[in-house]
Amino acid sequence: MKKIGILSGQETAFPLAFTDRVNRHAPPGVYAEPVLIGSALQGKPEDYAVIVDRISHDVPFYRSWLKNAALQGAAVINNPFWWSADEKFFNNALAIELGVPVPKTALLPSFALPDDTTAASFRNLRYPWDWDAVFQYTGFPAYMKPYAGGGWKHVYRVENREDFFEKHAQTGQLVMMLQEEIVFDAYYRCYCIGGEFTRIMPYEPRNPHAQRYDAHFQPSPTLLAEMERCLRVLNQALGYDFNTVEFAVRNGVPYAIDFCNPAPDADPDSVGPDHFEWVTDTMARYAIGRAQAQQPGRSNLTWGSWLRTQIQSAAIS
């Protein structure tokens, strides 16, 4: 018997719908249920072939538990080792290597010193910081956002140099990025499951949160094909099993704005019934396939093609 578990928190609709859908589609010997943890003992296998993770980005205990489960052979969606390591600035740099357009982006030192550090901890930084080089690179207006974060938290639109310094002073110890503003003609939020299955959703980030999927952009066949290419290239390189990518389209070019979402929104009240049906059904079928392919006692995680290439290159050298 192979169990598919879903690990979730306050979210209700997707976990219930996903579990029900798996149990409707699954062949004999495969079924789904909510994960229930009674103890966490190192090196002891957990009773799940597949675990869909919807909450460990908020609960560090779960993240460590998932790594132990993965070590014993569970296929964790998404890989808890890799998504704990990557972040938005690195992902943007990788996108450039992959031929995916992204906004010009600069990484910024935190405004406040991290705990247990002093000015001496930063003796490797030039002082003063070359703010002119940063501002010339990104231009204004620009967006300032955490280099590792999500949910549109701590995101600032900055109009000019003075506005930047005023808002940067509000960010405390957060490490931020400054990113070129893409004045877009259209905007899309896109699911990618298994690095292959895609769903392009018109999205209007300027609307109130509950109305952002109430958008009516229509991509041309050429734009649709390019977004699908970028979706697969990014997610296969990063090894995301379940992710969303946001594209801001300027002059026909889709710029990847955000593509680091280890627990993407799957709430029917925000994405709408049609998108909810697609993501529930596609994830259920994907998880069933992963359970059937799972090999106990071996690693069943998805490792991105970029990392695999680096390891192979190191082995050859």
mmCIF file of C-alpha atoms in Angstrom:
data_model
loop_
_atom_site.group_PDB
_atom_site.id
_atom_site.type_symbol
_atom_site.label_atom_id
_atom_site.label_comp_id
_atom_site.label_asym_id
_atom_site.label_seq_id
_atom_site.Cartn_x
_atom_site.Cartn_y
_atom_site.Cartn_z
ATOM 1 C CA MET A 1 0.000 0.000 0.000
ATOM 2 C CA LYS A 2 1.366 3.452 -0.978
ATOM 3 C CA LYS A 3 0.064 6.472 0.878
ATOM 4 C CA ILE A 4 0.001 10.020 -0.442
ATOM 5 C CA GLY A 5 -0.043 12.536 2.397
ATOM 6 C CA ILE A 6 -0.797 16.245 2.253
ATOM 7 C CA LEU A 7 0.753 18.501 4.887
ATOM 8 C CA SER A 8 -1.251 21.706 5.366
ATOM 9 C CA GLY A 9 -2.168 24.371 7.894
ATOM 10 C CA GLN A 10 -4.980 26.903 7.803
ATOM 11 C CA GLU A 11 -5.710 26.027 4.174
ATOM 12 C CA THR A 12 -8.787 23.789 3.827
ATOM 13 C CA ALA A 13 -10.300 23.709 0.335
ATOM 14 C CA PHE A 14 -7.337 22.448 -1.688
ATOM 15 C CA PRO A 15 -6.158 19.741 0.774
ATOM 16 C CA LEU A 16 -9.679 18.301 1.026
ATOM 17 C CA ALA A 17 -10.291 18.457 -2.727
ATOM 18 C CA PHE A 18 -6.851 17.016 -3.507
ATOM 19 C CA THR A 19 -7.303 14.072 -1.115
ATOM 20 C CA ASP A 20 -10.743 13.328 -2.519
ATOM 21 C CA ARG A 21 -9.520 13.542 -6.113
ATOM 22 C CA VAL A 22 -6.570 11.221 -5.513
ATOM 23 C CA ASN A 23 -8.850 8.664 -3.920
ATOM 24 C CA ARG A 24 -11.215 8.863 -6.886
ATOM 25 C CA HIS A 25 -8.462 8.383 -9.486
ATOM 26 C CA ALA A 26 -5.964 6.179 -7.683
ATOM 27 C CA PRO A 27 -5.548 2.527 -8.671
ATOM 28 C CA PRO A 28 -5.761 -0.181 -6.023
ATOM 29 C CA GLY A 29 -2.906 0.085 -3.545
ATOM 30 C CA VAL A 30 -2.631 3.903 -3.640
ATOM 31 C CA TYR A 31 -4.643 6.300 -1.495
ATOM 32 C CA ALA A 32 -4.386 9.782 0.037
ATOM 33 C CA GLU A 33 -4.934 11.214 3.501
ATOM 34 C CA PRO A 34 -3.854 14.248 5.576
ATOM 35 C CA VAL A 35 -0.415 13.811 7.153
ATOM 36 C CA LEU A 36 -0.528 13.139 10.880
ATOM 37 C CA ILE A 37 2.757 13.287 12.839
ATOM 38 C CA GLY A 38 2.962 11.634 16.252
ATOM 39 C CA SER A 39 6.727 11.603 16.710
ATOM 40 C CA ALA A 40 9.865 12.567 14.826
ATOM 41 C CA LEU A 41 12.726 10.111 15.254
ATOM 42 C CA GLN A 42 15.918 10.422 13.243
ATOM 43 C CA GLY A 43 16.424 7.831 10.563
ATOM 44 C CA LYS A 44 12.989 6.266 11.050
ATOM 45 C CA PRO A 45 10.939 5.940 7.849
ATOM 46 C CA GLU A 46 7.587 7.690 7.635
ATOM 47 C CA ASP A 47 4.614 5.826 6.227
ATOM 48 C CA TYR A 48 4.209 7.920 3.059
ATOM 49 C CA ALA A 49 5.313 7.326 -0.516
ATOM 50 C CA VAL A 50 4.511 10.953 -1.461
ATOM 51 C CA ILE A 51 4.037 14.045 0.705
ATOM 52 C CA VAL A 52 2.598 17.252 -0.750
ATOM 53 C CA ASP A 53 3.928 20.116 1.371
ATOM 54 C CA ARG A 54 1.710 23.185 1.720
ATOM 55 C CA ILE A 55 2.917 24.605 5.041
ATOM 56 C CA SER A 56 6.597 24.017 5.918
ATOM 57 C CA HIS A 57 7.590 27.466 4.612
ATOM 58 C CA ASP A 58 5.803 28.771 7.728
ATOM 59 C CA VAL A 59 6.656 25.951 10.156
ATOM 60 C CA PRO A 60 10.375 25.080 10.456
ATOM 61 C CA PHE A 61 9.560 21.911 12.431
ATOM 62 C CA TYR A 62 7.705 20.516 9.421
ATOM 63 C CA ARG A 63 10.556 21.371 7.106
ATOM 64 C CA SER A 64 13.051 19.381 9.163
ATOM 65 C CA TRP A 65 10.588 16.482 9.488
ATOM 66 C CA LEU A 66 10.125 16.462 5.695
ATOM 67 C CA LYS A 67 13.871 16.259 5.119
ATOM 68 C CA ASN A 68 14.051 13.189 7.328
ATOM 69 C CA ALA A 69 11.080 11.654 5.468
ATOM 70 C CA ALA A 70 12.776 12.397 2.152
ATOM 71 C CA LEU A 71 15.979 10.768 3.378
ATOM 72 C CA GLN A 72 13.983 7.593 3.960
ATOM 73 C CA GLY A 73 12.501 7.630 0.444
ATOM 74 C CA ALA A 74 9.382 9.804 0.521
ATOM 75 C CA ALA A 75 8.844 11.859 -2.637
ATOM 76 C CA VAL A 76 8.300 15.312 -1.110
ATOM 77 C CA ILE A 77 6.606 17.938 -3.295
ATOM 78 C CA ASN A 78 8.479 20.338 -3.354
ATOM 79 C CA ASN A 79 11.989 19.095 -2.565
ATOM 80 C CA PRO A 80 12.549 20.563 0.948
ATOM 81 C CA PHE A 81 16.334 20.656 0.559
ATOM 82 C CA TRP A 82 16.407 22.723 -2.604
ATOM 83 C CA TRP A 83 13.604 25.208 -2.044
ATOM 84 C CA SER A 84 15.103 25.915 1.385
ATOM 85 C CA ALA A 85 18.338 26.861 -0.371
ATOM 86 C CA ASP A 86 17.270 28.875 -3.401
ATOM 87 C CA GLU A 87 16.062 32.472 -3.325
ATOM 88 C CA LYS A 88 14.845 35.160 -5.671
ATOM 89 C CA PHE A 89 18.144 36.876 -6.468
ATOM 90 C CA PHE A 90 19.855 33.604 -7.392
ATOM 91 C CA ASN A 91 16.794 32.509 -9.356
ATOM 92 C CA ASN A 92 16.874 35.729 -11.355
ATOM 93 C CA ALA A 93 20.551 35.255 -12.135
ATOM 94 C CA LEU A 94 19.867 31.667 -13.219
ATOM 95 C CA ALA A 95 16.998 32.824 -15.430
ATOM 96 C CA ILE A 96 19.421 35.017 -17.369
ATOM 97 C CA GLU A 97 21.638 31.972 -17.966
ATOM 98 C CA LEU A 98 18.567 30.053 -19.177
ATOM 99 C CA GLY A 99 17.538 32.741 -21.657
ATOM 100 C CA VAL A 100 14.435 33.803 -19.695
ATOM 101 C CA PRO A 101 13.900 37.599 -19.563
ATOM 102 C CA VAL A 102 13.824 39.079 -16.044
ATOM 103 C CA PRO A 103 13.826 42.659 -14.720
ATOM 104 C CA LYS A 104 17.183 44.250 -13.911
ATOM 105 C CA THR A 105 17.735 43.431 -10.237
ATOM 106 C CA ALA A 106 20.262 44.441 -7.560
ATOM 107 C CA LEU A 107 20.814 42.799 -4.172
ATOM 108 C CA LEU A 108 20.983 45.180 -1.182
ATOM 109 C CA PRO A 109 22.623 44.873 2.247
ATOM 110 C CA SER A 110 20.092 44.942 5.087
ATOM 111 C CA PHE A 111 19.408 48.362 6.578
ATOM 112 C CA ALA A 112 19.864 47.133 10.164
ATOM 113 C CA LEU A 113 22.669 44.888 11.387
ATOM 114 C CA PRO A 114 21.609 41.277 11.908
ATOM 115 C CA ASP A 115 21.546 40.026 15.481
ATOM 116 C CA ASP A 116 24.930 39.141 16.968
ATOM 117 C CA THR A 117 26.853 41.190 14.402
ATOM 118 C CA THR A 118 28.730 44.487 14.535
ATOM 119 C CA ALA A 119 30.077 46.859 11.905
ATOM 120 C CA ALA A 120 33.210 44.692 11.846
ATOM 121 C CA SER A 121 31.118 41.813 10.523
ATOM 122 C CA PHE A 122 30.712 43.807 7.308
ATOM 123 C CA ARG A 123 34.313 44.853 6.719
ATOM 124 C CA ASN A 124 34.168 43.147 3.306
ATOM 125 C CA LEU A 125 31.557 45.611 2.057
ATOM 126 C CA ARG A 126 32.771 48.790 0.389
ATOM 127 C CA TYR A 127 31.727 51.941 2.165
ATOM 128 C CA PRO A 128 29.966 53.978 1.066
ATOM 129 C CA TRP A 129 27.837 51.568 -0.951
ATOM 130 C CA ASP A 130 27.663 52.537 -4.618
ATOM 131 C CA TRP A 131 24.016 53.542 -4.644
ATOM 132 C CA ASP A 132 24.474 55.486 -7.882
ATOM 133 C CA ALA A 133 25.459 52.294 -9.705
ATOM 134 C CA VAL A 134 22.395 50.512 -8.296
ATOM 135 C CA PHE A 135 19.968 53.274 -9.236
ATOM 136 C CA GLN A 136 21.424 53.673 -12.733
ATOM 137 C CA TYR A 137 21.075 49.937 -13.293
ATOM 138 C CA THR A 138 17.445 49.521 -12.155
ATOM 139 C CA GLY A 139 16.130 53.001 -12.874
ATOM 140 C CA PHE A 140 13.091 54.566 -11.203
ATOM 141 C CA PRO A 141 10.322 53.814 -10.478
ATOM 142 C CA ALA A 142 11.431 50.442 -9.121
ATOM 143 C CA TYR A 143 10.211 47.761 -6.772
ATOM 144 C CA MET A 144 11.949 46.810 -3.547
ATOM 145 C CA LYS A 145 11.162 43.360 -2.165
ATOM 146 C CA PRO A 146 12.770 40.703 0.067
ATOM 147 C CA TYR A 147 15.302 38.489 -1.667
ATOM 148 C CA ALA A 148 13.554 35.503 -0.052
ATOM 149 C CA GLY A 149 9.874 35.912 0.617
ATOM 150 C CA GLY A 150 6.430 35.723 -0.873
ATOM 151 C CA GLY A 151 2.794 36.636 -0.542
ATOM 152 C CA TRP A 152 3.492 40.232 -1.632
ATOM 153 C CA LYS A 153 4.808 40.943 1.894
ATOM 154 C CA HIS A 154 7.227 43.875 2.399
ATOM 155 C CA VAL A 155 6.992 44.955 -1.243
ATOM 156 C CA TYR A 156 7.540 48.671 -1.904
ATOM 157 C CA ARG A 157 7.228 50.750 -5.041
ATOM 158 C CA VAL A 158 9.881 53.466 -4.924
ATOM 159 C CA GLU A 159 9.648 56.586 -7.040
ATOM 160 C CA ASN A 160 13.097 58.118 -6.671
ATOM 161 C CA ARG A 161 16.286 58.172 -4.615
ATOM 162 C CA GLU A 162 14.750 59.941 -1.624
ATOM 163 C CA ASP A 163 11.731 57.637 -1.601
ATOM 164 C CA PHE A 164 14.049 54.614 -1.734
ATOM 165 C CA PHE A 165 16.063 55.651 1.333
ATOM 166 C CA GLU A 166 12.910 56.447 3.310
ATOM 167 C CA LYS A 167 11.392 53.023 2.572
ATOM 168 C CA HIS A 168 14.622 51.067 2.876
ATOM 169 C CA ALA A 169 14.907 52.390 6.445
ATOM 170 C CA GLN A 170 11.633 50.554 7.208
ATOM 171 C CA THR A 171 12.957 47.130 6.222
ATOM 172 C CA GLY A 172 15.046 46.427 9.326
ATOM 173 C CA GLN A 173 17.165 43.293 8.997
ATOM 174 C CA LEU A 174 15.464 42.052 5.822
ATOM 175 C CA VAL A 175 17.781 41.560 2.862
ATOM 176 C CA MET A 176 16.077 43.308 -0.026
ATOM 177 C CA MET A 177 16.355 43.506 -3.800
ATOM 178 C CA LEU A 178 15.730 46.534 -5.966
ATOM 179 C CA GLN A 179 14.102 45.598 -9.228
ATOM 180 C CA GLU A 180 13.365 47.455 -12.432
ATOM 181 C CA GLU A 181 9.684 48.240 -12.893
ATOM 182 C CA ILE A 182 8.205 46.531 -15.930
ATOM 183 C CA VAL A 183 5.343 48.682 -17.165
ATOM 184 C CA PHE A 184 3.293 45.841 -18.574
ATOM 185 C CA ASP A 185 0.730 45.502 -21.312
ATOM 186 C CA ALA A 186 -0.533 42.214 -19.859
ATOM 187 C CA TYR A 187 0.177 40.044 -16.831
ATOM 188 C CA TYR A 188 -0.141 36.313 -16.220
ATOM 189 C CA ARG A 189 0.203 33.996 -13.246
ATOM 190 C CA CYS A 190 0.969 30.472 -14.349
ATOM 191 C CA TYR A 191 0.927 27.073 -12.695
ATOM 192 C CA CYS A 192 3.582 24.534 -13.590
ATOM 193 C CA ILE A 193 3.275 20.992 -12.249
ATOM 194 C CA GLY A 194 5.963 18.371 -12.683
ATOM 195 C CA GLY A 195 8.021 20.759 -14.814
ATOM 196 C CA GLU A 196 5.685 19.937 -17.700
ATOM 197 C CA PHE A 197 1.968 20.631 -17.120
ATOM 198 C CA THR A 198 1.128 24.330 -17.412
ATOM 199 C CA ARG A 199 -1.849 26.593 -16.852
ATOM 200 C CA ILE A 200 -1.652 30.196 -18.076
ATOM 201 C CA MET A 201 -3.938 32.463 -16.018
ATOM 202 C CA PRO A 202 -4.598 36.134 -16.791
ATOM 203 C CA TYR A 203 -3.873 38.081 -13.608
ATOM 204 C CA GLU A 204 -4.152 41.728 -12.611
ATOM 205 C CA PRO A 205 -1.864 42.493 -9.635
ATOM 206 C CA ARG A 206 -3.213 46.060 -9.410
ATOM 207 C CA ASN A 207 -6.671 44.761 -8.435
ATOM 208 C CA PRO A 208 -7.691 44.027 -4.828
ATOM 209 C CA HIS A 209 -6.439 40.586 -3.812
ATOM 210 C CA ALA A 210 -9.789 38.822 -4.257
ATOM 211 C CA GLN A 211 -10.168 40.214 -7.795
ATOM 212 C CA ARG A 212 -6.678 39.655 -9.205
ATOM 213 C CA TYR A 213 -7.696 36.644 -11.288
ATOM 214 C CA ASP A 214 -10.570 38.693 -12.721
ATOM 215 C CA ALA A 215 -8.458 39.759 -15.708
ATOM 216 C CA HIS A 216 -9.087 39.472 -19.431
ATOM 217 C CA PHE A 217 -5.676 39.526 -21.112
ATOM 218 C CA GLN A 218 -5.547 37.284 -24.194
ATOM 219 C CA PRO A 219 -2.084 35.995 -25.166
ATOM 220 C CA SER A 220 -1.247 35.545 -28.829
ATOM 221 C CA PRO A 221 -0.167 32.041 -29.917
ATOM 222 C CA THR A 222 3.442 33.280 -30.046
ATOM 223 C CA LEU A 223 3.316 34.761 -26.536
ATOM 224 C CA LEU A 224 1.562 31.666 -25.183
ATOM 225 C CA ALA A 225 4.261 29.393 -26.596
ATOM 226 C CA GLU A 226 7.044 31.576 -25.170
ATOM 227 C CA MET A 227 5.492 31.634 -21.694
ATOM 228 C CA GLU A 228 5.088 27.851 -21.778
ATOM 229 C CA ARG A 229 8.738 27.503 -22.811
ATOM 230 C CA CYS A 230 9.894 29.762 -19.984
ATOM 231 C CA LEU A 231 7.699 27.910 -17.476
ATOM 232 C CA ARG A 232 9.188 24.544 -18.333
ATOM 233 C CA VAL A 233 12.769 25.803 -18.555
ATOM 234 C CA LEU A 234 12.616 27.567 -15.174
ATOM 235 C CA ASN A 235 10.846 24.814 -13.279
ATOM 236 C CA GLN A 236 12.936 22.014 -14.729
ATOM 237 C CA ALA A 237 16.136 23.910 -13.929
ATOM 238 C CA LEU A 238 15.031 24.667 -10.359
ATOM 239 C CA GLY A 239 13.410 21.284 -9.761
ATOM 240 C CA TYR A 240 10.028 22.586 -8.656
ATOM 241 C CA ASP A 241 7.257 19.978 -8.783
ATOM 242 C CA PHE A 242 4.553 22.548 -8.022
ATOM 243 C CA ASN A 243 5.136 26.243 -8.600
ATOM 244 C CA THR A 244 3.715 29.420 -10.052
ATOM 245 C CA VAL A 245 5.509 31.915 -12.262
ATOM 246 C CA GLU A 246 4.335 35.473 -12.851
ATOM 247 C CA PHE A 247 5.012 37.133 -16.191
ATOM 248 C CA ALA A 248 4.748 40.863 -16.901
ATOM 249 C CA VAL A 249 4.492 41.319 -20.658
ATOM 250 C CA ARG A 250 6.132 44.422 -22.121
ATOM 251 C CA ASN A 251 6.228 44.947 -25.890
ATOM 252 C CA GLY A 252 5.409 41.285 -26.436
ATOM 253 C CA VAL A 253 8.222 40.021 -24.152
ATOM 254 C CA PRO A 254 7.227 38.041 -21.015
ATOM 255 C CA TYR A 255 9.459 39.026 -18.089
ATOM 256 C CA ALA A 256 9.507 36.486 -15.251
ATOM 257 C CA ILE A 257 8.736 38.553 -12.160
ATOM 258 C CA ASP A 258 8.287 35.947 -9.457
ATOM 259 C CA PHE A 259 8.984 32.225 -9.741
ATOM 260 C CA CYS A 260 9.887 31.042 -6.239
ATOM 261 C CA ASN A 261 6.565 29.823 -4.806
ATOM 262 C CA PRO A 262 6.936 26.495 -2.979
ATOM 263 C CA ALA A 263 3.268 26.524 -1.879
ATOM 264 C CA PRO A 264 1.422 28.403 -4.635
ATOM 265 C CA ASP A 265 -2.067 29.786 -4.125
ATOM 266 C CA ALA A 266 -4.714 27.130 -4.792
ATOM 267 C CA ASP A 267 -7.703 28.708 -3.067
ATOM 268 C CA PRO A 268 -10.907 28.491 -5.152
ATOM 269 C CA ASP A 269 -12.065 31.845 -3.774
ATOM 270 C CA SER A 270 -9.078 33.570 -5.372
ATOM 271 C CA VAL A 271 -8.124 31.470 -8.416
ATOM 272 C CA GLY A 272 -11.734 30.700 -9.387
ATOM 273 C CA PRO A 273 -13.504 27.395 -10.029
ATOM 274 C CA ASP A 274 -11.986 26.563 -13.425
ATOM 275 C CA HIS A 275 -8.371 27.057 -12.341
ATOM 276 C CA PHE A 276 -9.113 25.262 -9.058
ATOM 277 C CA GLU A 277 -10.484 22.261 -10.943
ATOM 278 C CA TRP A 278 -7.389 22.143 -13.160
ATOM 279 C CA VAL A 279 -4.855 22.407 -10.340
ATOM 280 C CA THR A 280 -6.668 19.871 -8.146
ATOM 281 C CA ASP A 281 -7.009 17.289 -10.902
ATOM 282 C CA THR A 282 -3.514 17.782 -12.331
ATOM 283 C CA MET A 283 -1.817 17.633 -8.926
ATOM 284 C CA ALA A 284 -3.790 14.534 -7.969
ATOM 285 C CA ARG A 285 -2.780 12.686 -11.124
ATOM 286 C CA TYR A 286 0.825 13.840 -10.791
ATOM 287 C CA ALA A 287 1.027 12.683 -7.156
ATOM 288 C CA ILE A 288 -0.424 9.290 -8.084
ATOM 289 C CA GLY A 289 2.240 8.910 -10.757
ATOM 290 C CA ARG A 290 4.972 9.820 -8.271
ATOM 291 C CA ALA A 291 3.616 7.266 -5.783
ATOM 292 C CA GLN A 292 3.596 4.530 -8.412
ATOM 293 C CA ALA A 293 7.184 5.397 -9.406
ATOM 294 C CA GLN A 294 8.461 5.676 -5.823
ATOM 295 C CA GLN A 295 11.314 3.336 -4.935
ATOM 296 C CA PRO A 296 11.530 2.703 -1.181
ATOM 297 C CA GLY A 297 14.926 3.251 0.377
ATOM 298 C CA ARG A 298 16.152 5.487 -2.420
ATOM 299 C CA SER A 299 15.979 9.228 -3.056
ATOM 300 C CA ASN A 300 12.704 10.082 -4.772
ATOM 301 C CA LEU A 301 13.136 13.856 -4.734
ATOM 302 C CA THR A 302 13.149 16.075 -7.807
ATOM 303 C CA TRP A 303 16.534 17.747 -8.245
ATOM 304 C CA GLY A 304 16.658 20.540 -10.807
ATOM 305 C CA SER A 305 18.577 20.152 -14.026
ATOM 306 C CA TRP A 306 20.857 23.077 -13.112
ATOM 307 C CA LEU A 307 22.035 21.377 -9.929
ATOM 308 C CA ARG A 308 22.414 17.995 -11.628
ATOM 309 C CA THR A 309 24.559 19.614 -14.317
ATOM 310 C CA GLN A 310 26.793 21.229 -11.692
ATOM 311 C CA ILE A 311 27.285 17.906 -9.922
ATOM 312 C CA GLN A 312 28.083 16.091 -13.176
ATOM 313 C CA SER A 313 30.565 18.802 -14.174
ATOM 314 C CA ALA A 314 32.282 18.559 -10.792
ATOM 315 C CA ALA A 315 32.484 14.778 -11.093
ATOM 316 C CA ILE A 316 34.051 14.996 -14.556
ATOM 317 C CA SER A 317 36.606 17.601 -13.485
#
